[in-house]
PDB file of C-alpha atoms in Angstrom:
ATOM      1  CA  MET A   1       0.000   0.000   0.000  1.00 68.00           C
ATOM      2  CA  TRP A   2       2.789   2.428   0.815  1.00 68.00           C
ATOM      3  CA  ARG A   3       4.336   1.697  -2.611  1.00 72.00           C
ATOM      4  CA  VAL A   4       1.152   2.796  -4.349  1.00 67.00           C
ATOM      5  CA  SER A   5       1.086   5.976  -2.276  1.00 71.00           C
ATOM      6  CA  ALA A   6       4.753   6.641  -3.070  1.00 69.00           C
ATOM      7  CA  ILE A   7       4.162   6.141  -6.805  1.00 75.00           C
ATOM      8  CA  ILE A   8       1.130   8.440  -6.776  1.00 75.00           C
ATOM      9  CA  ALA A   9       3.077  11.088  -4.875  1.00 70.00           C
ATOM     10  CA  ALA A  10       6.003  10.823  -7.310  1.00 66.00           C
ATOM     11  CA  LEU A  11       3.700  11.104 -10.327  1.00 65.00           C
ATOM     12  CA  SER A  12       1.979  14.189  -8.910  1.00 68.00           C
ATOM     13  CA  VAL A  13       5.358  15.874  -8.325  1.00 61.00           C
ATOM     14  CA  ILE A  14       6.461  15.062 -11.895  1.00 63.00           C
ATOM     15  CA  SER A  15       3.151  16.336 -13.315  1.00 59.00           C
ATOM     16  CA  ALA A  16       3.456  19.578 -11.374  1.00 54.00           C
ATOM     17  CA  ALA A  17       7.026  20.084 -12.609  1.00 51.00           C
ATOM     18  CA  GLN A  18       5.980  19.488 -16.217  1.00 55.00           C
ATOM     19  CA  ALA A  19       3.028  21.862 -15.911  1.00 52.00           C
ATOM     20  CA  GLN A  20       5.321  24.659 -14.777  1.00 59.00           C
ATOM     21  CA  GLN A  21       7.392  24.298 -17.962  1.00 64.00           C
ATOM     22  CA  LEU A  22       4.434  24.905 -20.281  1.00 68.00           C
ATOM     23  CA  ASN A  23       4.250  28.327 -21.907  1.00 70.00           C
ATOM     24  CA  ASP A  24       1.057  30.318 -22.095  1.00 72.00           C
ATOM     25  CA  PRO A  25       0.263  30.608 -25.839  1.00 74.00           C
ATOM     26  CA  THR A  26      -1.664  33.838 -25.255  1.00 80.00           C
ATOM     27  CA  ALA A  27       1.176  35.568 -23.411  1.00 72.00           C
ATOM     28  CA  PRO A  28       3.198  38.149 -25.350  1.00 70.00           C
ATOM     29  CA  PRO A  29       6.617  36.952 -26.467  1.00 66.00           C
ATOM     30  CA  GLN A  30       9.406  37.532 -24.001  1.00 62.00           C
ATOM     31  CA  VAL A  31      12.497  38.876 -25.696  1.00 54.00           C
ATOM     32  CA  THR A  32      15.770  39.218 -23.891  1.00 51.00           C
ATOM     33  CA  GLN A  33      18.709  40.898 -25.529  1.00 46.00           C
ATOM     34  CA  THR A  34      22.216  41.116 -24.284  1.00 44.00           C
ATOM     35  CA  THR A  35      23.925  44.153 -25.715  1.00 42.00           C
ATOM     36  CA  THR A  36      26.654  46.379 -24.546  1.00 43.00           C
ATOM     37  CA  PRO A  37      25.728  50.029 -23.976  1.00 46.00           C
ATOM     38  CA  GLY A  38      27.801  51.090 -26.995  1.00 46.00           C
ATOM     39  CA  ALA A  39      26.051  48.601 -29.271  1.00 43.00           C
ATOM     40  CA  MET A  40      22.529  49.744 -28.428  1.00 46.00           C
ATOM     41  CA  THR A  41      20.535  51.164 -31.318  1.00 52.00           C
ATOM     42  CA  HIS A  42      17.907  53.836 -31.061  1.00 65.00           C
ATOM     43  CA  ASP A  43      14.840  53.717 -33.266  1.00 84.00           C
ATOM     44  CA  LEU A  44      14.456  56.987 -35.099  1.00 88.00           C
ATOM     45  CA  ARG A  45      11.255  57.711 -36.975  1.00 90.00           C
ATOM     46  CA  LEU A  46      11.135  60.594 -39.429  1.00 92.00           C
ATOM     47  CA  GLN A  47       7.550  61.799 -39.186  1.00 92.00           C
ATOM     48  CA  ALA A  48       7.543  65.000 -41.239  1.00 93.00           C
ATOM     49  CA  VAL A  49       9.723  67.561 -42.989  1.00 94.00           C
ATOM     50  CA  GLN A  50       8.576  71.164 -43.195  1.00 94.00           C
ATOM     51  CA  ARG A  51       9.910  74.256 -44.939  1.00 94.00           C
ATOM     52  CA  ARG A  52       9.655  77.203 -42.543  1.00 90.00           C
ATOM     53  CA  PRO A  53      10.921  80.804 -42.686  1.00 91.00           C
ATOM     54  CA  GLU A  54      13.861  79.839 -40.470  1.00 88.00           C
ATOM     55  CA  GLY A  55      14.746  76.877 -42.746  1.00 92.00           C
ATOM     56  CA  ILE A  56      13.809  73.252 -43.217  1.00 95.00           C
ATOM     57  CA  VAL A  57      12.857  71.419 -40.042  1.00 96.00           C
ATOM     58  CA  ALA A  58      12.352  67.712 -39.450  1.00 95.00           C
ATOM     59  CA  TYR A  59      10.101  66.032 -36.942  1.00 95.00           C
ATOM     60  CA  ILE A  60      11.840  62.938 -35.581  1.00 94.00           C
ATOM     61  CA  ASN A  61      10.245  60.965 -32.749  1.00 92.00           C
ATOM     62  CA  GLY A  62       7.945  63.921 -32.070  1.00 92.00           C
ATOM     63  CA  GLN A  63      10.720  66.522 -31.778  1.00 94.00           C
ATOM     64  CA  ARG A  64      11.216  69.459 -34.158  1.00 94.00           C
ATOM     65  CA  LEU A  65      14.865  69.572 -35.244  1.00 96.00           C
ATOM     66  CA  GLN A  66      17.068  71.629 -37.579  1.00 96.00           C
ATOM     67  CA  GLU A  67      20.478  70.930 -39.074  1.00 96.00           C
ATOM     68  CA  GLY A  68      23.050  71.043 -36.302  1.00 95.00           C
ATOM     69  CA  ASP A  69      20.595  70.022 -33.573  1.00 96.00           C
ATOM     70  CA  THR A  70      21.187  66.881 -31.550  1.00 94.00           C
ATOM     71  CA  LEU A  71      18.926  64.003 -30.651  1.00 92.00           C
ATOM     72  CA  PRO A  72      21.307  62.056 -28.396  1.00 91.00           C
ATOM     73  CA  PRO A  73      23.295  60.125 -29.386  1.00 92.00           C
ATOM     74  CA  TYR A  74      22.760  61.534 -32.900  1.00 94.00           C
ATOM     75  CA  ALA A  75      23.457  64.883 -34.544  1.00 96.00           C
ATOM     76  CA  ILE A  76      21.353  66.124 -37.456  1.00 96.00           C
ATOM     77  CA  THR A  77      23.776  66.736 -40.329  1.00 97.00           C
ATOM     78  CA  LYS A  78      21.517  67.341 -43.346  1.00 96.00           C
ATOM     79  CA  ILE A  79      17.798  67.845 -43.952  1.00 96.00           C
ATOM     80  CA  THR A  80      16.097  67.802 -47.355  1.00 94.00           C
ATOM     81  CA  MET A  81      12.390  67.606 -48.138  1.00 92.00           C
ATOM     82  CA  ASN A  82      12.653  63.800 -48.579  1.00 91.00           C
ATOM     83  CA  GLN A  83      15.287  62.675 -46.112  1.00 93.00           C
ATOM     84  CA  VAL A  84      17.366  63.471 -43.051  1.00 95.00           C
ATOM     85  CA  VAL A  85      20.958  62.392 -42.469  1.00 95.00           C
ATOM     86  CA  VAL A  86      21.997  61.804 -38.868  1.00 95.00           C
ATOM     87  CA  ARG A  87      25.453  61.019 -37.480  1.00 96.00           C
ATOM     88  CA  HIS A  88      26.139  59.034 -34.322  1.00 95.00           C
ATOM     89  CA  GLN A  89      28.157  61.358 -32.093  1.00 93.00           C
ATOM     90  CA  GLN A  90      30.405  58.636 -30.665  1.00 93.00           C
ATOM     91  CA  THR A  91      31.008  56.318 -33.619  1.00 93.00           C
ATOM     92  CA  GLY A  92      30.611  58.776 -36.492  1.00 93.00           C
ATOM     93  CA  ALA A  93      28.329  56.331 -38.336  1.00 94.00           C
ATOM     94  CA  GLU A  94      25.771  58.020 -40.588  1.00 94.00           C
ATOM     95  CA  MET A  95      22.197  56.933 -41.124  1.00 93.00           C
ATOM     96  CA  THR A  96      19.656  58.295 -43.613  1.00 93.00           C
ATOM     97  CA  LEU A  97      16.008  58.577 -42.615  1.00 93.00           C
ATOM     98  CA  PHE A  98      13.497  58.674 -45.475  1.00 92.00           C
ATOM     99  CA  ILE A  99       9.972  60.043 -45.459  1.00 83.00           C
ATOM    100  CA  PHE A 100       8.775  59.251 -49.010  1.00 72.00           C
ATOM    101  CA  GLY A 101       9.404  56.632 -51.669  1.00 54.00           C
ATOM    102  CA  ASP A 102       9.742  52.905 -52.068  1.00 51.00           C
ATOM    103  CA  ALA A 103      13.343  52.809 -50.873  1.00 50.00           C
ATOM    104  CA  LEU A 104      14.404  50.523 -48.095  1.00 49.00           C
ATOM    105  CA  GLY A 105      13.889  52.448 -44.898  1.00 47.00           C
ATOM    106  CA  SER A 106      10.927  54.392 -46.270  1.00 47.00           C
ATOM    107  CA  GLY A 107       9.199  56.162 -43.439  1.00 53.00           C
ATOM    108  CA  GLY A 108      11.942  55.038 -41.143  1.00 53.00           C
ATOM    109  CA  GLN A 109      15.622  54.350 -41.226  1.00 52.00           C
ATOM    110  CA  GLU A 110      18.078  52.699 -43.585  1.00 49.00           C
TER     111      GLU A 110
END
């Protein structure tokens, strides 16, 4: 009799352990990234470009910016009516943000 009880107890422990390993299919995906602070990227979204009396301005991530302004860790180097060129202040890498067209990075970054 004690053997049956021991087997039932062992099976219930195993079942509980297996149930804890199941993932909830309705839960949002859990993403973990290991990056160094220098390797982190920042999503920049060019939302609009506007010609104003003081010059062309770009709206990136909700902020109005002109050439020479900074959006850490980037500096705005060039603004045209179709694109904005930004330069990473630490690495010097340049990135072009597009607002129109079928080019890769359209409405975002390349």
